[in-house]
Coordinates of N, CA, C and O in Angstrom, one line a residue:
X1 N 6.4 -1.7 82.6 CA 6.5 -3.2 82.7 C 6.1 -3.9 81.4 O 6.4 -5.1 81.2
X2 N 5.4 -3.2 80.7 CA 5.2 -3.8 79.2 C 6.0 -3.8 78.4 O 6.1 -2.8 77.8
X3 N 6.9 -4.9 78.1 CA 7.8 -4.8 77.2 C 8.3 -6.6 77.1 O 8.0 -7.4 78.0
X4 N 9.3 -7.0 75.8 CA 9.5 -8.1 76.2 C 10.8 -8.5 77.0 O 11.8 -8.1 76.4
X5 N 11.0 -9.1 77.9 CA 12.0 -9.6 78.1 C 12.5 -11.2 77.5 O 13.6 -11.6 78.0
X6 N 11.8 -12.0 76.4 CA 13.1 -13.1 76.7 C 12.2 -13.0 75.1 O 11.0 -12.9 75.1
X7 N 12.8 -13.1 73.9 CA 12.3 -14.0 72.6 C 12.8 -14.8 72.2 O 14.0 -14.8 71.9
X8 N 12.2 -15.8 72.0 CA 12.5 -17.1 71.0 C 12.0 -17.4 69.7 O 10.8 -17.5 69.5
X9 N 12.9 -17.5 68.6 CA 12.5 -17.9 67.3 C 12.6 -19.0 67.1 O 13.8 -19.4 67.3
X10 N 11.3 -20.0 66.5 CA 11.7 -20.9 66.3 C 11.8 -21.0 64.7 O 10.9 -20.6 63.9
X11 N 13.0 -21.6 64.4 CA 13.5 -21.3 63.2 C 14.3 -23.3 63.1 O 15.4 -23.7 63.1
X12 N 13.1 -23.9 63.2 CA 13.5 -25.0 63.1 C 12.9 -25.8 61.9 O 11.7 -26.0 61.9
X13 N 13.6 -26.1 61.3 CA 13.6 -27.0 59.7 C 13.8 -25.8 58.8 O 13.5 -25.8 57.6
X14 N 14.4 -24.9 59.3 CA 15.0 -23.8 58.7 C 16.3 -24.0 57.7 O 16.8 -25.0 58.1
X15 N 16.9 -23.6 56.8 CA 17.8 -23.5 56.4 C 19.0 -22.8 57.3 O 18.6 -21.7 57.7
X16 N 20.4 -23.1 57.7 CA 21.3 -22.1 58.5 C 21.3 -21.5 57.9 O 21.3 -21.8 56.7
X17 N 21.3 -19.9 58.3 CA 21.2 -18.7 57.9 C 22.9 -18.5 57.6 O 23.8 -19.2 58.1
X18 N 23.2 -17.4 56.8 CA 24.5 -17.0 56.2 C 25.0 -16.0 57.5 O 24.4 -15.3 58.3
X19 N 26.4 -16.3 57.2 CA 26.8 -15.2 58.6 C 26.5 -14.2 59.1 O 26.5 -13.8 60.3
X20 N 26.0 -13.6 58.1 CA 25.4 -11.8 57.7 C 24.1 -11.7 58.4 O 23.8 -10.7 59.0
X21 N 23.1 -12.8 58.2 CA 21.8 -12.7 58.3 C 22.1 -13.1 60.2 O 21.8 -12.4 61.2
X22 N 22.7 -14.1 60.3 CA 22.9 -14.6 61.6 C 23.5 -13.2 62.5 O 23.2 -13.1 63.7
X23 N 24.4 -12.4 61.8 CA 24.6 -11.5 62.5 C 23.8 -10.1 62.8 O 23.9 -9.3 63.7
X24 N 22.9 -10.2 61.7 CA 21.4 -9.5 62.1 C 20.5 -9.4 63.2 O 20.0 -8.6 63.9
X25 N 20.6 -11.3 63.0 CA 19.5 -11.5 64.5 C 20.0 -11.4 65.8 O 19.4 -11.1 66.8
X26 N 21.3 -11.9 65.8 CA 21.9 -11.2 67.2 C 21.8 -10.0 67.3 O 21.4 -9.7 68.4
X27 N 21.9 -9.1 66.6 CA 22.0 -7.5 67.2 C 20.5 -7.3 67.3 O 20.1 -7.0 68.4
X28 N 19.5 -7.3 66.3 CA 18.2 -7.2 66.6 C 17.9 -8.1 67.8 O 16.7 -7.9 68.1
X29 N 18.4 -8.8 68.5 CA 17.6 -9.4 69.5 C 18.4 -8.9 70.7 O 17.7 -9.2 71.7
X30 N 19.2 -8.4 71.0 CA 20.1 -8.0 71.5 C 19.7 -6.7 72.3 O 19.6 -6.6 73.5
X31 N 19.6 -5.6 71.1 CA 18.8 -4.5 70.9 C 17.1 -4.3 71.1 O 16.5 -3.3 71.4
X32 N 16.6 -5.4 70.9 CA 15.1 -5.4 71.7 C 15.3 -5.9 72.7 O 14.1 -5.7 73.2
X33 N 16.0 -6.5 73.6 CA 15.8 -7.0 75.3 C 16.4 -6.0 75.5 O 16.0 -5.8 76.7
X34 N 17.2 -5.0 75.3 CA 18.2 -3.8 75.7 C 16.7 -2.9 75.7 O 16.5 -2.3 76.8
X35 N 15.7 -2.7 74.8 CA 15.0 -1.8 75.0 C 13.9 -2.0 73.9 O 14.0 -1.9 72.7
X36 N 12.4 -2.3 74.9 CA 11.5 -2.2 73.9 C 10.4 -1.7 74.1 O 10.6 -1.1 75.1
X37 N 9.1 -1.5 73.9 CA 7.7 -1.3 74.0 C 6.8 -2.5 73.6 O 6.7 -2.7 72.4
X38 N 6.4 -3.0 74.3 CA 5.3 -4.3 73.6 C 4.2 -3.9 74.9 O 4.6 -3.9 76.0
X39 N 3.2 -3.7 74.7 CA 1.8 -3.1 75.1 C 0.5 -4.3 74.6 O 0.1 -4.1 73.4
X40 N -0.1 -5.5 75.4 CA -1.1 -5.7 74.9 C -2.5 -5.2 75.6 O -2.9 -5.4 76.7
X41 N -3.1 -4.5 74.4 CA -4.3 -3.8 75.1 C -5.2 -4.7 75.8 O -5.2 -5.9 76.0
X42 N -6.1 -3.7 76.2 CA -6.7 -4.3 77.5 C -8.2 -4.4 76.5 O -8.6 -3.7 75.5
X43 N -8.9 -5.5 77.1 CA -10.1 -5.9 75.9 C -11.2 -6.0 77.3 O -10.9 -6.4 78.4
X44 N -12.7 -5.6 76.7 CA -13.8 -5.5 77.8 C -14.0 -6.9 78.2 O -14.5 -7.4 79.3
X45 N -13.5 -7.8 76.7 CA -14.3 -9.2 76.8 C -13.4 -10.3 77.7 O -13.9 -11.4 77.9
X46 N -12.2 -10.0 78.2 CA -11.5 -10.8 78.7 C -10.2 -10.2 79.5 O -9.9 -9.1 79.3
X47 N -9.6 -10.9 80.2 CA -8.7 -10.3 81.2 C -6.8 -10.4 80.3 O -6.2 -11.5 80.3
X48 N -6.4 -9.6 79.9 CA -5.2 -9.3 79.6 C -4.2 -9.4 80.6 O -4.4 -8.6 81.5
X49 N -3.1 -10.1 80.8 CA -2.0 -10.0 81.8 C -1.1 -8.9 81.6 O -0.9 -8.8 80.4
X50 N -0.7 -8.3 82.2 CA 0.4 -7.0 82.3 C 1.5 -8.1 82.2 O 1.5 -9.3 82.6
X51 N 2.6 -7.1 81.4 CA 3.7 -7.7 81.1 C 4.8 -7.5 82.7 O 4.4 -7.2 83.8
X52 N 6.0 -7.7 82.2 CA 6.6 -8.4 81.1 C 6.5 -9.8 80.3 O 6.3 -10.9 80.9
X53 N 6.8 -9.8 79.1 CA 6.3 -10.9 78.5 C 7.5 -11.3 77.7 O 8.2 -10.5 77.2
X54 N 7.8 -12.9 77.5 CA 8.2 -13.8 76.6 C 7.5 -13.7 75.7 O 6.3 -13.5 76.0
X55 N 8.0 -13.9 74.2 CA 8.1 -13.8 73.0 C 8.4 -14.9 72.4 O 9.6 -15.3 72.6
X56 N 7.3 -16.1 71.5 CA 7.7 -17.2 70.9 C 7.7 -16.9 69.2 O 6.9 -17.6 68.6
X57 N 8.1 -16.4 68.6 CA 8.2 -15.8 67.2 C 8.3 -17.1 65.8 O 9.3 -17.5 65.3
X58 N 6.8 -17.5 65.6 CA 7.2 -18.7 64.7 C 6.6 -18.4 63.1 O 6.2 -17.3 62.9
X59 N 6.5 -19.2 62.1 CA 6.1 -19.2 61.5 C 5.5 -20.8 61.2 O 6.2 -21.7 60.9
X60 N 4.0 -20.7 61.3 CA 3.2 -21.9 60.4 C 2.3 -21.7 60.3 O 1.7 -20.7 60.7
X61 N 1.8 -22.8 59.4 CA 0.8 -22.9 58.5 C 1.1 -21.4 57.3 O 0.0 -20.9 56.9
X62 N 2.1 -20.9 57.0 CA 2.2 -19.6 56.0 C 2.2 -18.5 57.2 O 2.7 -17.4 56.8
X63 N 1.7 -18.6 58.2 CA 1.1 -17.1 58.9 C 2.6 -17.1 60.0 O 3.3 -18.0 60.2
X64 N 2.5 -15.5 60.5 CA 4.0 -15.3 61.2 C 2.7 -15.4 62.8 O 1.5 -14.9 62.9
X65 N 3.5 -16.1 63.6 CA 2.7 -16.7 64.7 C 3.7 -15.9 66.0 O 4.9 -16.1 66.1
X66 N 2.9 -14.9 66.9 CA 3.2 -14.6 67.9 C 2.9 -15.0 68.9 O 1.8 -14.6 69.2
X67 N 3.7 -16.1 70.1 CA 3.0 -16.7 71.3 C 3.3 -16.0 72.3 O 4.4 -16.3 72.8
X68 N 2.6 -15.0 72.9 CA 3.1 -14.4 73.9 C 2.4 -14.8 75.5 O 1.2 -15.1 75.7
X69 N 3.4 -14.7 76.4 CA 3.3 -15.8 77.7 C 4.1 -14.2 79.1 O 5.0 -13.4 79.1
X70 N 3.2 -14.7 79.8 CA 4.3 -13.9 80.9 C 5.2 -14.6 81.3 O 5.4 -15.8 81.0
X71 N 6.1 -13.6 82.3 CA 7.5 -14.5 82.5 C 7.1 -15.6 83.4 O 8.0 -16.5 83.4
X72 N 6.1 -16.0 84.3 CA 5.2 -17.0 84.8 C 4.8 -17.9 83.9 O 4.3 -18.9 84.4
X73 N 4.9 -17.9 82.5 CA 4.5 -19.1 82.0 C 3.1 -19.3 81.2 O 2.7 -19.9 80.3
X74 N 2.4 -18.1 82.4 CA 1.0 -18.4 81.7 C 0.7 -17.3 80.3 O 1.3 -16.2 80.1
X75 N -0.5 -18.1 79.5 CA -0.6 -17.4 78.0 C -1.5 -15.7 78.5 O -2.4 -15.4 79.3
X76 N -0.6 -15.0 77.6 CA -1.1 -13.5 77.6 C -1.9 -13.3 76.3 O -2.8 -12.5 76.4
X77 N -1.7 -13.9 74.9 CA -2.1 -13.7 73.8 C -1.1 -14.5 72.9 O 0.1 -14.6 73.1
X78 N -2.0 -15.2 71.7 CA -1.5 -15.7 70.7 C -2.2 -14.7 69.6 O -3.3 -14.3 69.7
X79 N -1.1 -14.4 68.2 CA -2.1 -13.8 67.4 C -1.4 -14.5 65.6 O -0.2 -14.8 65.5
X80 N -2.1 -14.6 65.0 CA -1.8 -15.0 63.6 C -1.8 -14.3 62.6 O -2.9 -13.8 62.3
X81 N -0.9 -14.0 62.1 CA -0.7 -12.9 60.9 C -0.2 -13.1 59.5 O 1.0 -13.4 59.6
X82 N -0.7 -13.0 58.2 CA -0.6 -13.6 57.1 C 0.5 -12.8 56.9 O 0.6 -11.7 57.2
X83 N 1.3 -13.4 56.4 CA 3.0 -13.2 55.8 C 2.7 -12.5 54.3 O 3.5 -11.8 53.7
X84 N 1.3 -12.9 53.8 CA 1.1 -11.5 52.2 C 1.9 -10.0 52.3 O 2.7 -9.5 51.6
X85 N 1.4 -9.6 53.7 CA 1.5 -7.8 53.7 C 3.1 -8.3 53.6 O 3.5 -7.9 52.5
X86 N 3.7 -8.7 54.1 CA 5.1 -8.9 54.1 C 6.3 -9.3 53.5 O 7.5 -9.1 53.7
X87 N 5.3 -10.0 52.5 CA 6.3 -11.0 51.0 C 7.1 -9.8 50.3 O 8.3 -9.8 50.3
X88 N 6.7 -9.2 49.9 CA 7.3 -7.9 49.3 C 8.3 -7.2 49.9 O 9.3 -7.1 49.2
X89 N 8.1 -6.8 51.0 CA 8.4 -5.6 51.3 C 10.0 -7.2 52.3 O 11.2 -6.8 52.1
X90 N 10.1 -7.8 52.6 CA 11.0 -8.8 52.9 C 11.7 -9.1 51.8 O 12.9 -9.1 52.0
X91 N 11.2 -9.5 50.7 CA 12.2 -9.6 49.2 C 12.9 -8.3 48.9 O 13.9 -8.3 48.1
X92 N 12.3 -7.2 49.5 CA 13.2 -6.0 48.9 C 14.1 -5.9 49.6 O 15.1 -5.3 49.3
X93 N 14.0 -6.5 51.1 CA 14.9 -5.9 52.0 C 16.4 -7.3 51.8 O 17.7 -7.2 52.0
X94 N 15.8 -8.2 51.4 CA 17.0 -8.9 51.3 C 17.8 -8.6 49.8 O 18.9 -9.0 49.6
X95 N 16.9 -8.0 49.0 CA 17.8 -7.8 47.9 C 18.7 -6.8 48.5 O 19.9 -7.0 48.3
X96 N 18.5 -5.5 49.4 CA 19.6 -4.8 49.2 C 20.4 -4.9 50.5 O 21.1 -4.0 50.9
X97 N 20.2 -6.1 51.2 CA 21.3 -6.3 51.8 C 22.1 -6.9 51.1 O 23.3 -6.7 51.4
X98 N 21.6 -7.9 50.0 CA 22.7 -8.8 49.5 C 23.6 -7.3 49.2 O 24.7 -7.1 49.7
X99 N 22.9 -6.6 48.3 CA 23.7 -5.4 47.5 C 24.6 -4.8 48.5 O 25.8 -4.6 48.3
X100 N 23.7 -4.4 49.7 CA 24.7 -3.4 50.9 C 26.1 -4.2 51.1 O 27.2 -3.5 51.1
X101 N 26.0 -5.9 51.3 CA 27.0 -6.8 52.3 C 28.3 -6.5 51.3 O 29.4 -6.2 51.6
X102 N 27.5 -7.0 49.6 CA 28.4 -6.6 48.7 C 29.2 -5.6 48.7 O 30.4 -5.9 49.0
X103 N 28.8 -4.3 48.4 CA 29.4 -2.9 48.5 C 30.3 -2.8 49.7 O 31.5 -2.4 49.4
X104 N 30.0 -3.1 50.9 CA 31.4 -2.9 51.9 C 32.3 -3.9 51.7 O 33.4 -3.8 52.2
X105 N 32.1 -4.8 51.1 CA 33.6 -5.4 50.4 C 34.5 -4.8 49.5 O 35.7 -5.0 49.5
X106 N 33.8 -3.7 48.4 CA 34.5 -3.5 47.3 C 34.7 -2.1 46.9 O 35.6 -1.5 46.2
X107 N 32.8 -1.4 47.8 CA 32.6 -0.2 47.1 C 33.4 1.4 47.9 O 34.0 1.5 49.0
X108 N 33.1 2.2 47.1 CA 33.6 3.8 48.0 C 32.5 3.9 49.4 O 31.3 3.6 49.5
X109 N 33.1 4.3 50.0 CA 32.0 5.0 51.1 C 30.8 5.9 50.7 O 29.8 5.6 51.4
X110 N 30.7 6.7 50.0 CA 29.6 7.4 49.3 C 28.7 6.2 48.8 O 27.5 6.1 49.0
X111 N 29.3 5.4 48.1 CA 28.4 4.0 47.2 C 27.8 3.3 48.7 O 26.6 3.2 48.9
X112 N 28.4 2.9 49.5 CA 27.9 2.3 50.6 C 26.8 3.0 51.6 O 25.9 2.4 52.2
X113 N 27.1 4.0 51.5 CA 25.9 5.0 52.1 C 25.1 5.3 51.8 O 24.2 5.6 52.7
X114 N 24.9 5.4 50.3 CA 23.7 5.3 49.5 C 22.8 4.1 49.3 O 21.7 4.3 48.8
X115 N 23.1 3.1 49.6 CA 22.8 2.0 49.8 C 22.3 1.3 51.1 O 21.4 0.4 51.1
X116 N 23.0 1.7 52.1 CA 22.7 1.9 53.1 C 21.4 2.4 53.6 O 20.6 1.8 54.4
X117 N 21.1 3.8 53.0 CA 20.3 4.3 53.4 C 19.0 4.3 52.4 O 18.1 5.2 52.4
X118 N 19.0 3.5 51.6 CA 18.0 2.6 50.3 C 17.4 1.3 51.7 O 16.3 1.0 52.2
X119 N 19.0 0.5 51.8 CA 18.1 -0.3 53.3 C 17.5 0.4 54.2 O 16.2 0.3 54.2
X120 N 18.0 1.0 55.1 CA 17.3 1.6 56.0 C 15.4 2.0 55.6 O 14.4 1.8 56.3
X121 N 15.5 2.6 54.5 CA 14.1 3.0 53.8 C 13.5 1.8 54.1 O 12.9 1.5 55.2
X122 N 13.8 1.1 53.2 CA 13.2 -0.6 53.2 C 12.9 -1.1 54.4 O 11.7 -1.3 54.6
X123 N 13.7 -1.4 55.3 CA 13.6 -1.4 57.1 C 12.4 -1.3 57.5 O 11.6 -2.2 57.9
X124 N 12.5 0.2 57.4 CA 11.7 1.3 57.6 C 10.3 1.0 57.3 O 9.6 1.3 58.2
X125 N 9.6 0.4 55.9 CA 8.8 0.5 55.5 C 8.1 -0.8 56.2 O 6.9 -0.8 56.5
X126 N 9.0 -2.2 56.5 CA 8.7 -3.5 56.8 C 8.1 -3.0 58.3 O 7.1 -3.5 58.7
X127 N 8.6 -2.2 59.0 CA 7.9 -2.1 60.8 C 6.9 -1.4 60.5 O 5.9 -1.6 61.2
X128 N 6.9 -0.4 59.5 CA 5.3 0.3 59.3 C 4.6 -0.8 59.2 O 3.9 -1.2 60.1
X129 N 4.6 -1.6 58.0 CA 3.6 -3.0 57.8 C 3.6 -3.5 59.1 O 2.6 -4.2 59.2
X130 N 4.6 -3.7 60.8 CA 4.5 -4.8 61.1 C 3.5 -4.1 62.0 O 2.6 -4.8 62.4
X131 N 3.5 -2.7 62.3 CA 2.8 -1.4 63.4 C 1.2 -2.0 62.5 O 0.3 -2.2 63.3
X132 N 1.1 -2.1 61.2 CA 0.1 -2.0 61.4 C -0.6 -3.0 61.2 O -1.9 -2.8 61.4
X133 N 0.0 -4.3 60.8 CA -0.6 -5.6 61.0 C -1.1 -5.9 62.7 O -2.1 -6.4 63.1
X134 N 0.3 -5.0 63.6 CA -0.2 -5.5 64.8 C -1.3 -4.7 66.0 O -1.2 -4.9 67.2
X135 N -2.3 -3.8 65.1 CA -3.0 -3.1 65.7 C -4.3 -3.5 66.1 O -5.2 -3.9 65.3
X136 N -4.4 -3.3 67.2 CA -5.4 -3.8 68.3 C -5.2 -5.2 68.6 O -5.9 -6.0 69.1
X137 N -3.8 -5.3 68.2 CA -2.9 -7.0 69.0 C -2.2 -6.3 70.0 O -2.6 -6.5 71.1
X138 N -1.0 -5.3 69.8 CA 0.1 -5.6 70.7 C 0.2 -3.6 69.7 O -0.2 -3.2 68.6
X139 N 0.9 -2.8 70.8 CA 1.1 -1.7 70.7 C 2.9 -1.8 70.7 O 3.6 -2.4 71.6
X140 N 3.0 -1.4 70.0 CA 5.0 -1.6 69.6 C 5.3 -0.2 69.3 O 4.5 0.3 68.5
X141 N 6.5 0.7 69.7 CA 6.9 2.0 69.5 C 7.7 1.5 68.4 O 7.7 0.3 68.3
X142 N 8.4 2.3 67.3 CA 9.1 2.6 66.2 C 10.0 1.3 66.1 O 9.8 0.2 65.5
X143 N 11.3 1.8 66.9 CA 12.3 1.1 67.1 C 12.1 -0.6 67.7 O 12.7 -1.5 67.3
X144 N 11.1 -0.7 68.7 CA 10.6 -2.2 68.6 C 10.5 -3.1 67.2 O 10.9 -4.3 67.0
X145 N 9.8 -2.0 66.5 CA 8.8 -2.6 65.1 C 10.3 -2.9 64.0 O 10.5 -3.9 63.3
X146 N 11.2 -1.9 64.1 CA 12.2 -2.4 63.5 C 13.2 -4.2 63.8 O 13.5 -5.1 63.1
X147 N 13.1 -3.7 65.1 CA 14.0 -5.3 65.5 C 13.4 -6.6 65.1 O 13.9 -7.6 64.6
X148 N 11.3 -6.2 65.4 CA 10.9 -7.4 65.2 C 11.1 -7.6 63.6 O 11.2 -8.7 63.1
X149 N 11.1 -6.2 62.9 CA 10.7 -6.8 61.4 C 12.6 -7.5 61.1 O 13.1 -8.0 60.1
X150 N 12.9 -7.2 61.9 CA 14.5 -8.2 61.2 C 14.3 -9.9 61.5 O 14.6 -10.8 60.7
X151 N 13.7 -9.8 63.1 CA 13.5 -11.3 63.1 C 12.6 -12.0 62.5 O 12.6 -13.2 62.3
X152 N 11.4 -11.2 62.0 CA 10.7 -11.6 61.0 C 11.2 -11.8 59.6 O 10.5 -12.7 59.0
X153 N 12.4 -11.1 59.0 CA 13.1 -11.6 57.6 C 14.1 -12.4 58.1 O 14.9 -12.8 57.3
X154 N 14.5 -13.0 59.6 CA 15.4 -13.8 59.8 C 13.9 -15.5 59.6 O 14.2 -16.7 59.4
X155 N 13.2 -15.2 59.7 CA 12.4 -16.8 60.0 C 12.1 -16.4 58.2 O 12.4 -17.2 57.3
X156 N 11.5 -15.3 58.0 CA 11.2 -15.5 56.1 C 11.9 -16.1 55.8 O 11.5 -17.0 55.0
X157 N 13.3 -16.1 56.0 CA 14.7 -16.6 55.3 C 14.6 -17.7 54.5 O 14.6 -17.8 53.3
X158 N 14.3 -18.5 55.5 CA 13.9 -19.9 55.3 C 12.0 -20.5 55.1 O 11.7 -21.6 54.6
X159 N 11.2 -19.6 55.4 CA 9.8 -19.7 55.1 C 9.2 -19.4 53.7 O 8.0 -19.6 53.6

């Protein structure tokens, strides 16, 4: 029963996102309600609600802001996380998509795959940071940590 069912990004006073990025966050969001792990531990000092849980995914004051709520409405945990560990490792990832989006317009398949899997690395490295910013917040399996770190470079976009 731990897991999210409904997320919302609020990505307002955002810039519209480019087709590409827009079609990112659909499949990432798509693919995390299709299947995820979201786990908030259980703490001595206070009573934690069992999920399932709604997902409010914002960004302010600089920090990436998680409001999480059961599907009742009431609050399960808010947690605030500085966007530092993240500035990097989000700038690399949008560089090689610009590169990746490029290459399947023009390049060989070998060129595309190689690049491909330069993103993927990159991906890869952004859900490690997100596993471990979010430890002793919220327990997220692999494949979770990926979707969220896309909707997290979909709100960077514009942050």
């Amino acid at each position: 029963m731990s897991h999210i069912v409904d997320i919302v990004l609020d990505d307002a006073g955002l810039p519209p996102p480019t087709p590409e990025i827009e079609q990112e966050r659909k499949v990432a969001m798509f693919d995390l309600l299709e299947e995820n792990s979201f786990v908030l531990p259980k703490h001595s000092d206070r009573v934690v609600p069992d999920g399932p849980y709604a997902v409010n995914l914002s960004i302010r004051d600089k920090r990436l802001v998680f409001d999480v709520q059961t599907t009742d409405g009431a609050k399960a945990a808010e947690f605030h996380l500085s966007l530092s560990p993240f500035r990097q490792v989000v700038k690399d990832y949008y560089q090689i998509c610009e590169s990746y989006f490029d290459a399947v317009k023009t390049m060989p398949p070998s060129q595309i795959e190689t690049i491909d899997m330069a993103r993927r690395g990159i991906h890869n490295e952004g859900s490690r940071v997100l596993q471990e910013r979010l430890e002793g917040k919220a327990e997220i399996d692999t494949d979770t940590a990926r979707r969220l770190f896309t909707l997290i470079c979909v709100l960077h976009f514009g942050g």
